[in-house]
Backbone as JSON, one array per atom type, in Angstrom:
{
  "sequence": "MTDSQTTTAGTDWEAWQKSWDRQQEWYMPDREERFRVMLDMVEALVGTAPRVLDLACGTGSITARLLDRFPEATSTGVDLDPALLAIAEGTFAGDERVTFVTADLKDPGWAAQLPHDSYDAVLTATALHWLHREPLADLYGHLAGLVRDGGVFMNADHMIDETTPRINAAERAQRHARMERAKERGALDWAQWWQLAAKDPVLAGPTARRFEIYGEHADGDTPSPAWHARVLREAGFTEARPVWCSPSDTLLLALK",
  "N": [[0.85, -1.2, 0.0], [0.6, 2.19, -0.92], [1.82, 5.39, 0.31], [-0.08, 7.36, -0.34], [-2.34, 5.86, -0.44], [-3.03, 5.25, 2.08], [-5.59, 5.63, 4.05], [-8.33, 6.92, 6.04], [-11.43, 5.6, 6.92], [-13.39, 7.3, 7.89], [-12.81, 9.85, 7.0], [-13.74, 12.97, 5.61], [-13.82, 13.26, 2.51], [-15.09, 14.72, 0.52], [-15.41, 17.21, 1.71], [-12.76, 18.03, 1.87], [-12.21, 18.2, -0.85], [-13.92, 20.33, -1.59], [-12.82, 22.34, -0.04], [-10.29, 22.57, -1.21], [-11.07, 23.42, -3.78], [-12.2, 25.96, -3.15], [-9.94, 27.29, -2.22], [-8.34, 27.31, -4.54], [-10.0, 28.82, -6.17], [-9.75, 31.28, -5.04], [-7.45, 32.27, -6.16], [-8.17, 32.0, -8.84], [-10.94, 33.07, -9.95], [-12.43, 32.46, -12.18], [-12.25, 29.76, -12.57], [-14.06, 27.57, -12.9], [-15.19, 28.2, -15.34], [-13.1, 27.82, -17.17], [-12.8, 25.07, -16.95], [-15.29, 24.28, -17.97], [-15.13, 25.08, -20.68], [-12.97, 23.54, -21.46], [-14.07, 20.94, -21.28], [-16.13, 21.24, -23.12], [-14.63, 21.31, -25.47], [-13.44, 18.81, -25.41], [-15.73, 17.23, -25.84], [-16.42, 18.17, -28.39], [-14.3, 17.32, -30.01], [-13.45, 14.67, -29.36], [-15.63, 13.3, -28.42], [-18.14, 11.9, -26.12], [-17.4, 9.82, -24.5], [-14.67, 9.58, -23.62], [-11.28, 8.31, -23.25], [-9.28, 9.5, -20.81], [-6.35, 11.24, -19.79], [-5.57, 12.63, -16.86], [-3.5, 14.95, -16.19], [-0.94, 15.7, -13.88], [-2.77, 15.65, -11.73], [-3.58, 16.39, -9.15], [-6.02, 16.82, -6.7], [-7.88, 15.62, -8.26], [-9.58, 17.33, -9.66], [-10.23, 17.9, -12.39], [-10.96, 15.35, -13.26], [-13.25, 14.86, -11.67], [-15.11, 16.69, -12.71], [-15.14, 15.9, -15.35], [-16.27, 13.25, -15.23], [-18.71, 13.81, -14.11], [-19.97, 15.2, -16.13], [-19.62, 13.51, -18.34], [-20.53, 10.51, -18.0], [-19.7, 8.06, -19.11], [-17.05, 8.27, -19.57], [-13.53, 7.56, -18.94], [-10.8, 7.83, -16.64], [-7.36, 8.42, -16.08], [-5.47, 9.45, -13.5], [-2.52, 11.21, -12.86], [0.11, 12.01, -10.69], [2.54, 13.41, -8.4], [2.31, 14.3, -5.87], [1.82, 13.32, -2.62], [-0.13, 14.07, -0.73], [-2.23, 15.42, -2.08], [-2.9, 13.37, -3.82], [-3.83, 11.53, -1.96], [-6.26, 12.68, -1.2], [-7.54, 12.59, -3.68], [-7.64, 9.8, -4.21], [-9.15, 8.95, -2.03], [-11.54, 10.25, -2.58], [-12.43, 9.07, -5.0], [-12.56, 6.41, -4.46], [-13.4, 3.08, -5.17], [-14.59, 3.67, -7.6], [-14.61, 2.4, -10.66], [-14.01, 3.6, -13.0], [-11.85, 5.21, -12.71], [-8.36, 5.58, -12.32], [-5.37, 5.92, -10.46], [-2.02, 7.09, -10.65], [1.18, 7.24, -9.29], [3.69, 9.33, -10.15], [6.64, 11.0, -11.37], [6.7, 13.71, -13.42], [8.97, 14.74, -14.5], [10.63, 12.64, -14.79], [12.01, 10.72, -17.3], [10.87, 8.24, -17.9], [8.26, 8.16, -16.99], [5.77, 7.69, -18.23], [5.63, 4.98, -18.67], [4.41, 3.81, -16.54], [1.72, 4.13, -16.85], [-1.64, 2.87, -17.35], [-2.52, 2.62, -19.95], [-1.55, 2.79, -23.42], [-2.23, 4.85, -25.08], [-4.25, 7.84, -25.33], [-7.43, 9.49, -25.63], [-7.69, 12.1, -24.85], [-5.57, 14.36, -23.19], [-5.48, 16.16, -20.31], [-4.86, 19.08, -18.4], [-4.47, 21.43, -15.71], [-3.42, 24.45, -14.33], [-0.89, 23.58, -13.36], [1.45, 22.86, -14.81], [3.07, 25.08, -14.85], [4.92, 24.8, -12.93], [7.1, 23.71, -14.08], [10.15, 24.37, -15.82], [11.11, 25.8, -19.04], [12.66, 23.94, -20.64], [12.32, 21.22, -19.49], [9.54, 21.22, -19.76], [9.13, 21.37, -22.52], [10.24, 18.91, -23.18], [8.38, 17.25, -21.91], [6.11, 17.82, -23.43], [6.86, 16.58, -25.77], [6.75, 13.87, -25.0], [4.01, 13.69, -24.51], [2.94, 13.98, -27.04], [3.35, 11.48, -28.05], [1.58, 10.02, -26.56], [-1.02, 10.87, -27.03], [-3.6, 9.9, -29.12], [-3.94, 9.76, -32.74], [-5.92, 12.38, -33.9], [-6.69, 12.95, -31.38], [-6.63, 15.06, -28.37], [-4.72, 17.54, -26.58], [-4.89, 19.54, -23.74], [-4.02, 22.44, -21.97], [-4.55, 24.42, -19.29], [-3.43, 27.29, -17.94], [-1.16, 29.63, -16.27], [-0.06, 31.92, -18.53], [2.06, 34.11, -19.85], [2.28, 37.03, -21.73], [5.03, 38.59, -22.61], [5.4, 40.83, -24.08], [3.7, 42.82, -23.41], [4.08, 44.6, -21.03], [2.97, 46.73, -19.43], [0.21, 46.3, -19.5], [0.19, 43.79, -18.3], [1.16, 44.4, -15.72], [-0.85, 46.1, -14.73], [-3.08, 44.39, -14.73], [-2.21, 42.43, -12.94], [-1.97, 43.93, -10.56], [-4.65, 44.69, -10.1], [-5.82, 42.15, -9.82], [-4.52, 41.12, -7.54], [-5.34, 42.95, -5.63], [-8.07, 42.37, -5.51], [-7.87, 39.75, -4.53], [-6.8, 40.22, -2.0], [-8.94, 41.54, -0.78], [-10.79, 39.45, -0.72], [-9.45, 37.74, 0.97], [-9.55, 39.11, 3.34], [-12.15, 38.65, 3.94], [-12.07, 36.08, 4.75], [-11.08, 34.1, 3.05], [-8.97, 31.33, 2.25], [-5.49, 31.17, 1.6], [-2.88, 29.59, -0.39], [-0.73, 28.78, 1.38], [-2.02, 28.79, 3.88], [-3.98, 26.84, 3.48], [-2.43, 24.53, 3.24], [-1.38, 24.47, 5.79], [-3.6, 23.74, 7.28], [-3.99, 21.16, 6.22], [-1.7, 19.92, 7.17], [-2.29, 19.64, 9.82], [-4.25, 17.78, 9.93], [-5.22, 14.51, 10.93], [-5.11, 12.4, 9.08], [-3.99, 13.47, 6.74], [-1.63, 14.61, 7.55], [0.83, 13.13, 7.52], [1.2, 12.47, 4.67], [1.28, 15.16, 3.8], [3.62, 16.17, 4.99], [5.48, 14.59, 3.63], [5.0, 15.53, 1.1], [6.08, 18.14, 1.18], [8.71, 17.48, 1.56], [9.31, 16.49, -0.93], [8.72, 18.62, -2.75], [9.39, 21.03, -1.5], [8.92, 24.5, -0.61], [6.32, 26.39, -2.29], [7.21, 27.02, -5.59], [7.44, 28.64, -8.59], [7.95, 27.6, -11.98], [8.37, 28.32, -15.21], [6.43, 30.76, -17.08], [5.7, 30.89, -19.94], [4.54, 32.47, -23.02], [1.28, 32.04, -24.65], [1.83, 31.71, -27.4], [4.37, 30.58, -27.38], [3.85, 28.06, -26.19], [2.1, 26.98, -28.13], [3.77, 26.85, -30.39], [5.83, 25.09, -29.52], [4.36, 22.78, -29.02], [3.45, 22.15, -31.6], [5.92, 21.64, -32.77], [6.51, 19.37, -31.37], [4.88, 17.47, -32.46], [2.13, 17.75, -32.67], [-0.57, 18.71, -34.79], [-2.16, 20.99, -34.96], [-2.5, 23.93, -32.95], [-3.73, 26.16, -30.57], [-4.99, 28.93, -28.55], [-8.11, 28.41, -26.85], [-9.6, 29.57, -24.98], [-9.35, 32.36, -22.78], [-8.25, 34.37, -20.01], [-7.46, 37.55, -18.47], [-5.0, 36.78, -17.38], [-4.55, 34.05, -17.71], [-4.56, 31.12, -19.89], [-6.28, 28.75, -21.9], [-4.91, 26.37, -23.7], [-5.17, 24.53, -26.62], [-4.15, 21.6, -28.25], [-4.14, 19.71, -31.17], [-3.79, 16.4, -32.29]],
  "CA": [[0.0, 0.0, 0.0], [1.39, 3.4, -0.99], [1.48, 6.41, 1.3], [-1.31, 8.06, -0.71], [-3.47, 4.96, -0.29], [-3.29, 5.07, 3.49], [-6.68, 6.54, 4.35], [-9.22, 6.58, 7.13], [-12.78, 5.5, 6.37], [-14.24, 8.39, 8.33], [-12.39, 11.15, 6.47], [-14.71, 13.61, 4.74], [-13.05, 13.65, 1.31], [-15.83, 15.76, -0.19], [-15.1, 18.48, 2.36], [-11.41, 18.41, 1.44], [-12.31, 18.64, -2.24], [-14.52, 21.66, -1.62], [-11.84, 23.26, 0.53], [-9.28, 22.78, -2.25], [-11.71, 24.24, -4.81], [-12.33, 27.33, -2.68], [-8.6, 27.87, -2.17], [-7.92, 27.57, -5.91], [-10.82, 29.9, -6.72], [-9.22, 32.55, -4.54], [-6.5, 32.69, -7.19], [-8.77, 31.94, -10.17], [-12.4, 33.08, -9.82], [-13.03, 31.91, -13.4], [-11.77, 28.38, -12.69], [-15.08, 26.69, -13.45], [-15.38, 28.53, -16.76], [-12.07, 27.15, -17.98], [-13.15, 23.65, -16.98], [-16.42, 24.09, -18.87], [-14.65, 25.18, -22.06], [-12.13, 22.36, -21.67], [-14.93, 19.79, -21.55], [-16.78, 21.52, -24.4], [-13.72, 20.95, -26.56], [-13.36, 17.35, -25.37], [-16.91, 16.7, -26.52], [-16.39, 18.54, -29.8], [-13.22, 16.69, -30.76], [-13.28, 13.22, -29.12], [-16.86, 12.68, -28.01], [-18.62, 11.92, -24.74], [-16.93, 8.65, -23.74], [-13.24, 9.55, -23.9], [-10.26, 7.85, -22.3], [-8.61, 10.76, -20.48], [-5.24, 11.3, -18.87], [-5.62, 13.83, -16.03], [-2.06, 15.13, -15.98], [-0.72, 16.49, -12.68], [-4.2, 15.68, -11.41], [-3.9, 16.94, -7.84], [-7.13, 16.15, -6.0], [-8.81, 15.06, -9.24], [-10.58, 18.34, -10.01], [-10.67, 17.71, -13.77], [-11.64, 14.05, -13.32], [-14.59, 14.98, -11.08], [-15.98, 17.4, -13.64], [-15.25, 15.04, -16.53], [-17.2, 12.14, -15.0], [-20.03, 14.36, -13.87], [-20.54, 15.58, -17.43], [-19.56, 12.38, -19.26], [-20.47, 9.32, -17.14], [-19.07, 6.94, -19.77], [-15.62, 8.54, -19.7], [-12.61, 6.97, -17.97], [-9.72, 8.77, -16.35], [-6.13, 8.05, -15.37], [-4.86, 10.61, -12.87], [-1.11, 11.01, -12.52], [0.68, 13.1, -9.9], [3.57, 12.98, -7.47], [2.01, 14.87, -4.55], [1.13, 12.29, -1.84], [-1.3, 14.59, -0.01], [-3.33, 15.63, -3.03], [-3.31, 12.05, -4.28], [-4.63, 10.9, -0.9], [-7.61, 13.22, -1.34], [-8.11, 12.06, -4.93], [-7.94, 8.38, -4.06], [-10.26, 8.83, -1.1], [-12.75, 10.73, -3.24], [-12.88, 8.18, -6.08], [-12.43, 5.01, -4.05], [-14.49, 2.22, -5.63], [-15.05, 4.05, -8.93], [-13.79, 1.65, -11.6], [-13.66, 4.45, -14.15], [-10.73, 6.07, -12.35], [-7.12, 4.97, -11.86], [-4.36, 6.91, -10.12], [-0.64, 6.65, -10.79], [2.16, 8.14, -8.7], [4.84, 9.43, -11.06], [7.29, 12.29, -11.5], [6.65, 14.06, -14.83], [10.33, 15.05, -14.97], [11.29, 11.35, -15.02], [11.74, 10.37, -18.71], [10.13, 6.99, -18.03], [7.03, 8.2, -16.19], [4.6, 7.18, -18.95], [5.61, 3.52, -18.65], [3.57, 3.38, -15.43], [0.32, 4.33, -17.17], [-2.33, 1.62, -17.72], [-2.84, 2.61, -21.38], [-0.51, 3.33, -24.29], [-2.69, 6.06, -25.75], [-5.42, 8.49, -24.75], [-8.19, 10.39, -26.49], [-7.45, 13.46, -24.41], [-4.72, 14.63, -22.03], [-5.96, 17.42, -19.77], [-4.15, 19.55, -17.21], [-4.81, 22.81, -15.37], [-2.73, 25.16, -13.24], [0.09, 22.66, -12.8], [2.72, 22.74, -15.54], [3.92, 26.25, -14.62], [5.99, 24.4, -12.02], [8.22, 23.27, -14.89], [10.83, 25.34, -16.68], [10.87, 25.59, -20.46], [13.28, 22.74, -21.22], [11.57, 20.01, -19.13], [8.17, 21.31, -20.28], [9.2, 20.98, -23.93], [10.44, 17.45, -23.19], [7.1, 16.65, -21.55], [5.23, 17.93, -24.59], [7.26, 15.53, -26.7], [6.19, 12.61, -24.5], [2.56, 13.71, -24.66], [2.62, 13.77, -28.45], [3.33, 10.04, -28.25], [0.49, 9.42, -25.8], [-2.3, 11.26, -27.6], [-3.87, 9.21, -30.39], [-4.24, 10.64, -33.87], [-7.25, 12.95, -33.74], [-6.9, 13.27, -29.98], [-6.31, 16.43, -27.98], [-4.06, 17.91, -25.33], [-5.26, 20.89, -23.3], [-3.33, 22.95, -20.8], [-5.05, 25.69, -18.79], [-2.41, 27.69, -16.97], [-0.63, 30.99, -16.36], [0.74, 32.1, -19.74], [2.28, 35.55, -19.82], [2.82, 37.67, -22.92], [6.0, 39.55, -22.1], [5.45, 42.02, -24.94], [2.72, 43.8, -22.91], [4.4, 44.72, -19.6], [2.08, 47.64, -18.69], [-1.06, 45.58, -19.33], [0.43, 42.72, -17.32], [1.29, 44.98, -14.38], [-2.16, 46.59, -14.29], [-3.92, 43.22, -14.45], [-1.72, 41.79, -11.72], [-2.31, 44.78, -9.42], [-6.08, 44.57, -9.85], [-6.11, 40.78, -9.35], [-4.04, 40.96, -6.17], [-6.22, 43.76, -4.76], [-9.28, 41.57, -5.31], [-7.53, 38.63, -3.67], [-6.66, 40.71, -0.63], [-10.28, 41.79, -0.24], [-11.39, 38.15, -0.43], [-8.75, 37.18, 2.13], [-10.09, 39.81, 4.51], [-13.45, 38.03, 4.22], [-11.85, 34.74, 5.27], [-10.58, 33.15, 2.06], [-7.68, 30.72, 2.54], [-4.51, 31.13, 0.52], [-2.14, 28.34, -0.56], [0.0, 28.42, 2.59], [-2.97, 28.49, 4.95], [-4.61, 25.55, 3.19], [-1.48, 23.46, 3.58], [-1.28, 24.43, 7.25], [-4.73, 22.92, 7.73], [-3.73, 19.77, 5.85], [-0.64, 19.4, 8.04], [-2.86, 19.36, 11.14], [-5.25, 16.71, 9.81], [-4.58, 13.24, 11.31], [-4.9, 11.54, 7.91], [-3.18, 14.13, 5.73], [-0.39, 15.16, 8.11], [1.98, 12.39, 7.0], [1.38, 12.78, 3.25], [1.65, 16.57, 3.62], [5.04, 16.29, 5.31], [6.24, 14.01, 2.51], [4.85, 16.42, -0.04], [7.04, 19.23, 1.27], [10.04, 16.9, 1.34], [9.48, 16.34, -2.38], [8.64, 19.87, -3.51], [9.77, 22.24, -0.8], [7.87, 25.52, -0.67], [5.82, 26.65, -3.64], [8.15, 27.75, -6.44], [7.02, 28.52, -9.98], [8.94, 27.44, -13.02], [8.23, 29.37, -16.22], [5.09, 31.03, -17.57], [5.84, 31.45, -21.29], [3.33, 32.95, -23.68], [0.54, 31.04, -25.43], [2.5, 31.47, -28.68], [5.46, 29.63, -27.12], [3.26, 26.74, -25.99], [1.58, 26.48, -29.41], [4.9, 26.52, -31.26], [6.52, 23.9, -29.01], [3.48, 21.63, -29.21], [3.51, 21.78, -33.01], [7.23, 21.04, -33.0], [6.52, 18.06, -30.73], [4.15, 16.51, -33.26], [0.72, 18.09, -32.82], [-0.76, 19.36, -36.09], [-2.75, 22.3, -34.74], [-2.45, 24.36, -31.55], [-4.08, 27.57, -30.35], [-5.87, 29.17, -27.4], [-9.56, 28.3, -27.04], [-10.18, 30.39, -23.91], [-8.32, 33.08, -22.02], [-8.59, 35.45, -19.09], [-6.33, 38.48, -18.56], [-3.73, 36.21, -16.92], [-4.43, 32.62, -18.0], [-4.99, 30.68, -21.21], [-6.51, 27.34, -22.17], [-4.27, 26.1, -24.98], [-5.55, 23.23, -27.15], [-3.34, 21.06, -29.35], [-4.79, 18.57, -31.83], [-2.8, 15.49, -32.88]],
  "C": [[0.88, 1.24, 0.0], [0.96, 4.38, 0.08], [0.15, 7.06, 0.97], [-2.53, 7.18, -0.61], [-3.84, 4.72, 1.17], [-4.35, 6.08, 3.92], [-7.45, 6.05, 5.55], [-10.65, 6.64, 6.63], [-13.63, 6.7, 6.73], [-13.87, 9.76, 7.8], [-13.42, 11.7, 5.49], [-13.97, 14.15, 3.51], [-13.77, 14.74, 0.53], [-15.53, 17.14, 0.4], [-13.71, 18.96, 1.96], [-11.41, 18.87, -0.01], [-12.86, 20.06, -2.32], [-13.55, 22.71, -1.07], [-10.76, 23.59, -0.49], [-9.85, 23.69, -3.36], [-11.78, 25.71, -4.38], [-10.96, 28.01, -2.65], [-8.11, 28.21, -3.58], [-8.72, 28.73, -6.53], [-10.41, 31.26, -6.18], [-8.23, 33.13, -5.55], [-7.18, 32.85, -8.55], [-10.3, 31.91, -10.05], [-13.12, 32.52, -11.04], [-12.64, 30.45, -13.62], [-12.8, 27.46, -13.32], [-15.33, 26.96, -14.93], [-14.34, 27.84, -17.63], [-12.32, 25.65, -18.04], [-14.29, 23.39, -17.96], [-15.97, 24.11, -20.33], [-13.79, 23.97, -22.39], [-13.0, 21.15, -22.04], [-15.77, 19.99, -22.8], [-15.91, 21.03, -25.55], [-13.43, 19.45, -26.58], [-14.52, 16.76, -26.15], [-16.84, 16.98, -28.02], [-15.41, 17.7, -30.61], [-13.09, 15.18, -30.55], [-14.52, 12.56, -28.54], [-17.11, 12.66, -26.52], [-18.23, 10.68, -23.93], [-15.42, 8.51, -23.91], [-12.43, 8.83, -22.82], [-9.34, 9.04, -22.06], [-7.43, 10.51, -19.55], [-5.31, 12.65, -18.16], [-4.21, 14.07, -15.52], [-1.8, 16.11, -14.84], [-2.08, 16.75, -12.03], [-4.54, 16.31, -10.08], [-4.99, 16.14, -7.14], [-8.13, 15.5, -6.96], [-9.89, 16.04, -9.68], [-11.12, 18.15, -11.42], [-11.46, 16.41, -13.87], [-13.05, 14.14, -12.77], [-15.55, 15.64, -12.05], [-16.18, 16.6, -14.93], [-16.31, 13.97, -16.34], [-18.61, 12.63, -14.7], [-20.73, 14.7, -15.19], [-20.63, 14.39, -18.39], [-19.44, 11.07, -18.46], [-19.78, 8.11, -17.77], [-17.57, 7.15, -20.0], [-14.82, 7.71, -18.68], [-11.44, 7.91, -17.79], [-8.56, 8.08, -15.64], [-5.54, 9.33, -14.81], [-3.43, 10.32, -12.5], [-0.59, 12.25, -11.79], [1.77, 12.52, -9.02], [3.27, 13.41, -6.04], [1.24, 13.86, -3.7], [-0.1, 12.8, -1.11], [-2.48, 14.79, -0.94], [-3.81, 14.31, -3.59], [-4.14, 11.31, -3.22], [-6.07, 11.38, -0.97], [-8.28, 12.65, -2.58], [-8.52, 10.61, -4.77], [-9.08, 8.14, -3.08], [-11.58, 9.22, -1.75], [-13.31, 9.7, -4.22], [-12.74, 6.71, -5.73], [-13.65, 4.21, -4.51], [-15.03, 2.56, -7.0], [-14.12, 3.42, -9.96], [-13.4, 2.46, -12.83], [-12.37, 5.21, -13.93], [-9.55, 5.25, -11.84], [-6.15, 6.09, -11.52], [-2.97, 6.29, -10.16], [0.25, 7.7, -10.13], [3.39, 8.17, -9.59], [5.34, 10.87, -11.09], [7.37, 12.64, -12.99], [8.02, 14.47, -15.38], [11.17, 13.79, -15.17], [10.99, 10.93, -16.46], [10.89, 9.12, -18.88], [8.78, 6.98, -17.35], [5.85, 7.55, -16.91], [4.51, 5.67, -18.96], [4.72, 2.99, -17.53], [2.08, 3.5, -15.73], [-0.34, 3.02, -17.6], [-2.65, 1.51, -19.21], [-1.69, 3.23, -22.17], [-0.92, 4.61, -24.98], [-3.98, 6.56, -25.11], [-6.1, 9.37, -25.79], [-7.89, 11.85, -26.14], [-6.51, 13.45, -23.2], [-5.06, 16.03, -21.57], [-5.17, 17.81, -18.53], [-4.51, 21.01, -16.97], [-4.0, 23.29, -14.17], [-1.7, 24.27, -12.56], [1.45, 22.74, -13.5], [3.59, 23.99, -15.44], [5.0, 25.97, -13.58], [7.25, 24.0, -12.79], [8.85, 24.44, -15.65], [10.72, 24.91, -18.13], [11.43, 24.27, -20.99], [12.56, 21.46, -20.8], [10.13, 20.03, -19.62], [8.15, 20.92, -21.75], [9.41, 19.48, -24.05], [9.13, 16.73, -22.89], [6.14, 16.7, -22.73], [5.58, 16.88, -25.64], [6.73, 14.17, -26.29], [4.68, 12.56, -24.74], [2.14, 13.49, -26.1], [2.58, 12.28, -28.78], [2.19, 9.34, -27.53], [-0.89, 9.73, -26.37], [-2.49, 10.57, -28.94], [-4.08, 10.21, -31.5], [-5.69, 11.09, -33.79], [-7.58, 13.31, -32.32], [-6.39, 14.65, -29.63], [-5.49, 16.47, -26.69], [-4.51, 19.32, -25.0], [-4.57, 21.24, -22.0], [-3.9, 24.32, -20.46], [-4.11, 26.18, -17.7], [-2.05, 29.16, -17.16], [0.27, 31.05, -17.61], [0.86, 33.6, -19.96], [2.9, 36.03, -21.12], [3.74, 38.79, -22.46], [6.11, 40.8, -22.96], [4.48, 43.1, -24.47], [2.93, 44.06, -21.42], [3.46, 45.63, -18.82], [0.71, 47.0, -18.47], [-0.91, 44.52, -18.26], [0.47, 43.27, -15.9], [-0.05, 45.47, -13.86], [-3.08, 45.44, -13.93], [-3.51, 42.58, -13.14], [-2.1, 42.61, -10.49], [-3.79, 44.66, -9.08], [-6.43, 43.21, -9.26], [-5.69, 40.62, -7.9], [-4.86, 41.81, -5.19], [-7.52, 43.01, -4.49], [-9.02, 40.41, -4.37], [-7.39, 39.06, -2.22], [-8.01, 40.99, 0.0], [-10.97, 40.47, 0.12], [-10.74, 37.53, 0.8], [-9.25, 37.84, 3.42], [-11.45, 39.24, 4.91], [-13.31, 36.56, 4.62], [-11.36, 33.71, 4.28], [-9.19, 32.62, 2.46], [-6.76, 30.83, 1.35], [-3.81, 29.77, 0.52], [-1.5, 27.88, 0.75], [-0.94, 28.04, 3.72], [-3.67, 27.16, 4.73], [-3.69, 24.4, 3.58], [-1.25, 23.36, 5.08], [-2.41, 23.6, 7.83], [-4.49, 21.45, 7.42], [-2.7, 19.14, 6.77], [-1.15, 19.06, 9.43], [-3.87, 18.22, 11.12], [-4.59, 15.37, 10.11], [-4.3, 12.32, 10.13], [-3.92, 12.16, 6.92], [-1.84, 14.64, 6.25], [0.84, 14.46, 7.54], [2.22, 12.65, 5.53], [1.79, 14.23, 2.99], [3.13, 16.78, 3.93], [5.9, 15.73, 4.18], [6.15, 14.88, 1.27], [5.87, 17.55, -0.01], [8.49, 18.73, 1.21], [10.34, 16.78, -0.14], [9.63, 17.7, -3.07], [9.28, 21.07, -2.83], [8.62, 23.23, -0.81], [7.47, 25.76, -2.11], [6.82, 27.5, -4.42], [7.75, 27.54, -7.9], [8.22, 28.26, -10.88], [8.82, 28.6, -13.98], [6.76, 29.56, -16.58], [5.19, 31.64, -18.96], [4.49, 31.74, -21.92], [2.57, 31.81, -24.36], [1.22, 30.71, -26.76], [3.65, 30.48, -28.5], [4.9, 28.22, -26.98], [2.79, 26.15, -27.32], [2.72, 26.06, -30.33], [5.58, 25.23, -30.82], [5.67, 22.65, -29.19], [3.45, 21.19, -30.68], [4.84, 21.12, -33.34], [7.3, 19.63, -32.42], [5.74, 17.02, -31.53], [2.66, 16.73, -33.36], [0.56, 18.9, -34.11], [-1.34, 20.76, -35.97], [-2.65, 22.65, -33.26], [-2.79, 25.84, -31.47], [-4.89, 27.71, -29.07], [-7.33, 28.98, -27.78], [-10.32, 29.03, -25.94], [-9.04, 31.15, -23.27], [-8.98, 34.06, -21.07], [-7.44, 36.46, -19.21], [-4.98, 37.88, -18.15], [-3.5, 34.77, -17.37], [-4.98, 32.28, -19.39], [-5.25, 29.17, -21.17], [-6.03, 27.09, -23.58], [-4.63, 24.69, -25.41], [-4.63, 22.84, -28.29], [-4.02, 19.8, -29.86], [-3.74, 17.72, -32.52], [-3.18, 15.17, -34.32]]
}
C-alpha cells in the first residue's frame, strides 16, 4: 500500500475537495469557466466517452468534472504529490472508471507506469507552470506520443505575454487587490490551506512528505501562449491555439 493509499474511512473527502476548490478559486475566480470550455472541446473533438489522462491531477478536479458531465468517460490521474493524491484516491475510491498513478513528470520513463498506451485526451490545469521551459518541452514531446491521432491535449495555466508589460502589471495589481479583499473576508490562501492539511490526522503524513518532495511553492516558467503552441507543433501536434483566455491565464488546445 502506498502512502497516498493510506486513508481513514471516516475522512470527509468531499469536504477536502470543496476546501481545495475554494482555495484555488481565490486565485482563479473563473476556474469553473475554464473547466467548462475544456470539456466543451473534449466533446467537440473526441466525443462523450473519452479515455482521459488527467495530468498532474492533484485532488482530481478535472476528473470529477469530466465524470459528472460524461459518465461513460474513464480517467487516469497522474501526480507525485502524496497529499493531493490521498484526497483524490479517497474521493474516487471504488469508482472503476478512475485509476491513479504516482509518477514524476520530470522522469523520462514516467509514462511507462500508465495503464494505457494512448489516450483520447490529455488534460491539465494550473500545474505545468511548475516546470521550466526545457523540461516542459520534453514533456510535450512525450505527450505527443500518448495522444492518439485525432486526440487532444489541453493545458489551462498561467501564460504571460512579455510584450505587454504595462497591461500585465495593471492586471496583476487589480487581481491581487481583489484577492486581498477576499482574504479579509476569510478566504484561505495556498500556505494556509497546507497548514490545515498538516494538522489533519490523515493528511499530516502525506503533507510532510509532499514538502520533502517539492519544498515551498516555487514557480517554473510562464511562457506565452505562442510559445506553448509553437513547441506543441514542434513536438508533433498538427494544430495548436488558445480556445479560452482570461487576462492572466490561457486554455491552450493542441490537436494530434
